[in-house]
XYZ file of C-alpha atoms in Angstrom:
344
model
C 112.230 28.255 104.580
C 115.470 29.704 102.600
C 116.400 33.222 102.407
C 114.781 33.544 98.703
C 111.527 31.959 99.723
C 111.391 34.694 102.540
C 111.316 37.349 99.804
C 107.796 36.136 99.070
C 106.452 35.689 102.485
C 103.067 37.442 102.466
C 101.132 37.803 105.783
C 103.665 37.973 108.414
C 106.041 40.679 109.613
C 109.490 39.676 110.396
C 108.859 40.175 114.698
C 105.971 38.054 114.465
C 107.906 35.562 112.468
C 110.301 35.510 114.765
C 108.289 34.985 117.571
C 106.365 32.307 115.510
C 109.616 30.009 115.372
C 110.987 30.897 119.063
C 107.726 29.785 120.649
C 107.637 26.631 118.308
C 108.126 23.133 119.145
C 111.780 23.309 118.046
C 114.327 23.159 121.253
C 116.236 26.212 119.755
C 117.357 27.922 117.132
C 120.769 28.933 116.093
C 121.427 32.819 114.919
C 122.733 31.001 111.747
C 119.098 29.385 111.562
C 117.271 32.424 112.375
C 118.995 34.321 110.080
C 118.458 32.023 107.137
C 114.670 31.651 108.062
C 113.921 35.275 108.192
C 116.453 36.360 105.289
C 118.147 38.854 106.978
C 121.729 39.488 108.783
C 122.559 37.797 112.164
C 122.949 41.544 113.117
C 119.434 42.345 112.548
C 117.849 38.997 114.293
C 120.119 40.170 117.143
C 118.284 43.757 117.445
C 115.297 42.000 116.949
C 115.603 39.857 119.445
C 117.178 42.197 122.036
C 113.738 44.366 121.026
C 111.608 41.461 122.332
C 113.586 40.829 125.344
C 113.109 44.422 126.244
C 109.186 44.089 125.114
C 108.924 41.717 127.857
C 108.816 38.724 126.199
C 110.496 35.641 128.144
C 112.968 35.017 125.225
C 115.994 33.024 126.513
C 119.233 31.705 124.903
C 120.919 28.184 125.866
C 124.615 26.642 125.719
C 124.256 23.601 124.824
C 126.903 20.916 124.018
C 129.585 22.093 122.052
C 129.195 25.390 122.881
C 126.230 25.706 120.364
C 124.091 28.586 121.430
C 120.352 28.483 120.946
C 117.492 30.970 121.303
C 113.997 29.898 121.909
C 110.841 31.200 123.922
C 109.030 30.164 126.789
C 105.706 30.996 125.593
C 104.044 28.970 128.635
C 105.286 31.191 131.306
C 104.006 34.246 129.473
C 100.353 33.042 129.212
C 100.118 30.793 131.785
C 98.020 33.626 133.328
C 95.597 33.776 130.925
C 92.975 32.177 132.065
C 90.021 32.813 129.617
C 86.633 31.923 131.394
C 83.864 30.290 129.234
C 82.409 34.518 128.605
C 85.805 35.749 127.923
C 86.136 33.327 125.008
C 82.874 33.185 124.096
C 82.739 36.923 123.228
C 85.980 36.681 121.330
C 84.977 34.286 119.022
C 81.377 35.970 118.732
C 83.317 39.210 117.822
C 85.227 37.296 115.109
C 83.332 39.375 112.525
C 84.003 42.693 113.536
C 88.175 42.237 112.126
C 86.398 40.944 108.687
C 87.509 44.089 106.970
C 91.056 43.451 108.353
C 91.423 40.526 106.076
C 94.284 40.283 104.380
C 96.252 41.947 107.223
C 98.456 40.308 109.375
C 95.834 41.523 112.301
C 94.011 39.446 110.832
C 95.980 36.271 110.182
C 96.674 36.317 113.802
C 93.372 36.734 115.212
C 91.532 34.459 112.563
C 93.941 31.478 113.616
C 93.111 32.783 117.608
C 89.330 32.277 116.297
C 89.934 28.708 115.358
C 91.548 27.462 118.386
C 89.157 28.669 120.386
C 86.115 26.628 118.746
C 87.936 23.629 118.360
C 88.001 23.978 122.160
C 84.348 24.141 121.857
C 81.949 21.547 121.088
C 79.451 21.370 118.434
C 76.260 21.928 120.376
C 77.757 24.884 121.995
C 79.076 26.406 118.514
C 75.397 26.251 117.406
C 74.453 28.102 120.465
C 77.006 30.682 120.223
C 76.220 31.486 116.359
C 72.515 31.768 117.763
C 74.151 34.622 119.268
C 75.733 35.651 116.236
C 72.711 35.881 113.990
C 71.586 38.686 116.376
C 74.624 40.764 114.892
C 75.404 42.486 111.352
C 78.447 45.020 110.288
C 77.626 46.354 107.365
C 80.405 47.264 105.128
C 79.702 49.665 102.619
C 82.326 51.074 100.773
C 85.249 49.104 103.341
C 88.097 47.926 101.088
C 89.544 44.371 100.689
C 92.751 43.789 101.739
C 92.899 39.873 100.960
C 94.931 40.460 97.962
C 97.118 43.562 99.803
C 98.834 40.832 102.179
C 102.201 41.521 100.860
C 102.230 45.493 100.274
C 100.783 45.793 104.103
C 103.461 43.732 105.535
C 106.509 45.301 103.572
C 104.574 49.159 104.144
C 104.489 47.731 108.081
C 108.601 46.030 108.115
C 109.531 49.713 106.098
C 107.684 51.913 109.156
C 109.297 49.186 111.978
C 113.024 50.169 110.583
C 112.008 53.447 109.088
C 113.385 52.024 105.470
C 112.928 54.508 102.629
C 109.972 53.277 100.212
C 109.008 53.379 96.922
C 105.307 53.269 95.820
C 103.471 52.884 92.497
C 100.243 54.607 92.947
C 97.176 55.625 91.846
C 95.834 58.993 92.314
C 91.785 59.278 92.803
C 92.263 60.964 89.122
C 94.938 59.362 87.778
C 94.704 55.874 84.686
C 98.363 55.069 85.298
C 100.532 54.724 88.795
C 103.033 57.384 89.356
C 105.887 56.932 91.646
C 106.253 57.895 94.851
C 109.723 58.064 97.296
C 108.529 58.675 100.860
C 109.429 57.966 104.514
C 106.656 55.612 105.809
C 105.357 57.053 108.996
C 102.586 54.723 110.122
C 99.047 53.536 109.549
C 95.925 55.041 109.713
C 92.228 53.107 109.892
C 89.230 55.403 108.581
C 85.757 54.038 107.870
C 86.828 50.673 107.048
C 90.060 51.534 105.065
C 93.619 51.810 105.697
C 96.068 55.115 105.354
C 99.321 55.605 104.776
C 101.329 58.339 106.813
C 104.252 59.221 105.103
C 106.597 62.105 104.558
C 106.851 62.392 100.586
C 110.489 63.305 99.513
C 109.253 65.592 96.497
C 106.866 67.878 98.376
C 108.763 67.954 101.933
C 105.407 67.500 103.651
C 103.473 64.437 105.099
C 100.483 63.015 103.368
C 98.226 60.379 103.491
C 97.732 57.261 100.446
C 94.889 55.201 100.561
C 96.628 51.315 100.530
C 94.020 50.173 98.390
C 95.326 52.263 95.608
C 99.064 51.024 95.451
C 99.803 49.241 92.754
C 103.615 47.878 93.748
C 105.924 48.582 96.021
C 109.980 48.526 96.860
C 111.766 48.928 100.296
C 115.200 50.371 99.494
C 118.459 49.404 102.256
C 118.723 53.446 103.301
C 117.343 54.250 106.462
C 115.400 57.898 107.452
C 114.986 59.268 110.531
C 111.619 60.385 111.781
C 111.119 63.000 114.036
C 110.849 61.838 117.288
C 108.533 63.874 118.749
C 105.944 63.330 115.678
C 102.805 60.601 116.744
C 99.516 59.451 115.049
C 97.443 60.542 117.419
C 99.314 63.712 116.964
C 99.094 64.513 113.587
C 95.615 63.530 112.804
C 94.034 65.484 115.940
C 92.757 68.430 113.854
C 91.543 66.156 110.938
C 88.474 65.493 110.879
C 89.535 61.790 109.395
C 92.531 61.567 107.147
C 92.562 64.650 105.016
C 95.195 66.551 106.593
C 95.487 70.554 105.974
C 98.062 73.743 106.730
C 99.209 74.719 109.554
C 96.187 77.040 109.652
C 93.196 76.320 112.113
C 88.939 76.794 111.487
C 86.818 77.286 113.829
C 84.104 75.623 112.751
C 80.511 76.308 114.388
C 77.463 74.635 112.561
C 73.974 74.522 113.716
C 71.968 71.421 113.015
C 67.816 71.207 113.234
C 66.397 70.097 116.050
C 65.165 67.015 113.887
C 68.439 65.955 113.798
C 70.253 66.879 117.082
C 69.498 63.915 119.226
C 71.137 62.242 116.750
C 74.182 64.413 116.661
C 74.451 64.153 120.361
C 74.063 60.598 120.442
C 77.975 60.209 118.380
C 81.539 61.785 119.699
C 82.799 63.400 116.324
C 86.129 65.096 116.978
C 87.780 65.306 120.160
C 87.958 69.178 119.686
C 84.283 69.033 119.713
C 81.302 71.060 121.868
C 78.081 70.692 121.661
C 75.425 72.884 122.824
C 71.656 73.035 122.868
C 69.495 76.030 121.896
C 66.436 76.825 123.484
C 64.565 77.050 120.065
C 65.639 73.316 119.908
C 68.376 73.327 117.292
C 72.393 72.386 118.212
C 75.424 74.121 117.624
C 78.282 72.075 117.238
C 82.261 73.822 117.168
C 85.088 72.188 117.100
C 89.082 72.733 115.419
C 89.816 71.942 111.895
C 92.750 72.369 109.969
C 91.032 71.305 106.673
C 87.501 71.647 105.661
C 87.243 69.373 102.401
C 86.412 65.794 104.602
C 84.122 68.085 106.993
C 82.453 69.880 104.103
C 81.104 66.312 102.643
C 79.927 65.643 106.179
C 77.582 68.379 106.498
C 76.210 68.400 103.037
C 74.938 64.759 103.689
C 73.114 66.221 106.069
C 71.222 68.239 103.582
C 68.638 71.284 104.997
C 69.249 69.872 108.455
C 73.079 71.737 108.980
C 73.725 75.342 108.164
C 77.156 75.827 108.551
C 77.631 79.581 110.654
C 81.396 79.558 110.304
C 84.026 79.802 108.679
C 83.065 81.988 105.932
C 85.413 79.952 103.380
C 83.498 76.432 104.517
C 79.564 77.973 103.964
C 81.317 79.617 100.400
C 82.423 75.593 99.952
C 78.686 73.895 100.629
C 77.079 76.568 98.475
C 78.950 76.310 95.980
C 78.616 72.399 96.049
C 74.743 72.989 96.162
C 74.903 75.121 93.297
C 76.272 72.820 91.251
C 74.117 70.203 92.630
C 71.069 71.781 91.611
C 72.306 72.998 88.209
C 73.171 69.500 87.344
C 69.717 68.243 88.373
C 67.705 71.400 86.452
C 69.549 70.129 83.257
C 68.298 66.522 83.562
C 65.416 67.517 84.452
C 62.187 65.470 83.290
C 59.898 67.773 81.021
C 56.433 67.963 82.206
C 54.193 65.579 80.305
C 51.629 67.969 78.858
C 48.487 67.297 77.385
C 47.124 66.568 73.510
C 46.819 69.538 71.823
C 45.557 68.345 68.314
């Protein structure tokens, strides 16, 4: 593969690449080779392979005749330990369905072609007994997004985050009929009921915030480089959302008391990690927990209907009444008349 077929490479990002051709059956490759594979500078293979070294990865390079310096890894050594029993792989392939919504990724790509190896390894009597196993289990996926077509924007998004390259996104807003540009500093990735975020500190508003990937329409990795912050992480920043909608700097305290015909189920789930829960004697449960927005938790609770009552803050119980008001006025005007009797 040439340097202007690389541009096009969709499901791989360049570390896994590189690992890809290391731990080939070719005795070595040349920095010239790497470099021409990958499409990038002999300087950056160099970092990247100094990066894997340091990873732990048993990455060597050889002198060969000539002088001619190769680089290649001894993928053999690394997983000669891993000694799968017949359980071990038979719940990894059995699990195969639960990275379905990943597809399109290159989590994905990876895993699916992990998947394959290990039922050729298998024969065909026990493949029929495994999926016998399989039928027991069903993810639903309502509302997840499909990424098989995203391939390419996840893989530049995840190269752009990797060397912290300035991006530029065409995107659609939830209200928006035509993309509108976006320059940001690509922070990382978020997962959230089955669909992937964008972290990113946007240029324009000096602030992070999140872009659902299945609304970018095109993007453009630019040469200049940003610096993140180093002490910003993930984990971090999302720890007082109650998802991905991320708010001020301003904190709820959020205390909601739910029925006692729906606490068990309540207290069956771990919502937030800010979270207490504690039963009442008449039955009911108070949940409180640390917010710094309230839109994401507001929809929450109202699909809980008559079964939450939200106690505090007064701004969130001002939010689900209003919502209910409008609710109701919308269904009083569709409304189907009474059918009355004949009157003649």
């Amino acid at each position: 593969m040439n340097r202007a077929q690389s541009v096009n490479l969709s499901s791989h990002v360049r570390p896994w690449l590189l690992l890809k051709n290391l731990c080939g059956p070719s005795p070595g490759w040349t920095l010239s080779e790497l470099s021409e594979e990958l499409g990038v500078s002999q300087k950056t293979v160099r970092r990247d392979l100094a990066q894997l070294q340091k990873s732990g990865f048993p990455i060597q390079q050889t002198v060969g005749t000539h002088g001619r310096k190769t680089w290649t890894c001894h993928s053999d050594q690394m997983l000669s330990k891993l000694n799968l029993t017949f359980e071990e792989a038979a719940a990894l392939y059995l699990g195969r369905q639960f990275l379905e919504p990943m597809a399109g990724t290159v989590f994905f790509k990876a895993a699916h072609t992990a998947f394959r190896k290990i039922r050729t390894a298998l024969t065909k009597e026990t493949r029929q007994y495994l999926e016998q196993f399989s039928s027991m289990f069903h993810q639903t996926r309502l509302g997840s997004s499909d990424y098989r077509e995203r391939g390419e924007i996840i893989d530049t998004l995840m190269i752009a985050i990797e060397d912290q390259q300035v991006t530029r996104l065409l995107y659609f807003s939830m209200n928006s009929k035509t993309p509108k540009e976006v320059v940001l500093h690509p922070y990382g990735l978020a997962y959230h009921r089955s669909s992937l975020y964008l972290v990113a500190f946007v240029l324009k508003y000096h602030e992070i915030r999140h872009y659902k990937i299945a609304r970018i329409h095109d993007i453009e990795m630019s040469s200049e480089q940003f610096d993140k912050p180093d002490e910003f992480t993930l984990h971090e920043h999302l720890r007082t959302a109650f998802g991905v909608y991320q708010g001020s700097e301003k904190q709820y305290h959020i205390s909601v008391r739910f029925s006692a015909e729906v606490a068990r189920y309540v207290q069956e789930h771990h919502w937030h990690e800010t979270q207490t829960l504690t039963p009442q004697p008449d039955g009911t449960l108070l949940l409180e927990l640390q917010l710094s927005a309230l839109e994401e938790f507001k929809s929450w609770i109202l699909s809980f209907g008559a079964e939450a009552t939200v106690e505090e803050p007064v701004e969130l119980r001002q939010m689900v009444l209003q919502d209910l008001q409008n609710s109701l006025k919308k269904y009083a005007a569709h409304a189907t008349p009474k059918q009355g009797g004949n009157t003649n």
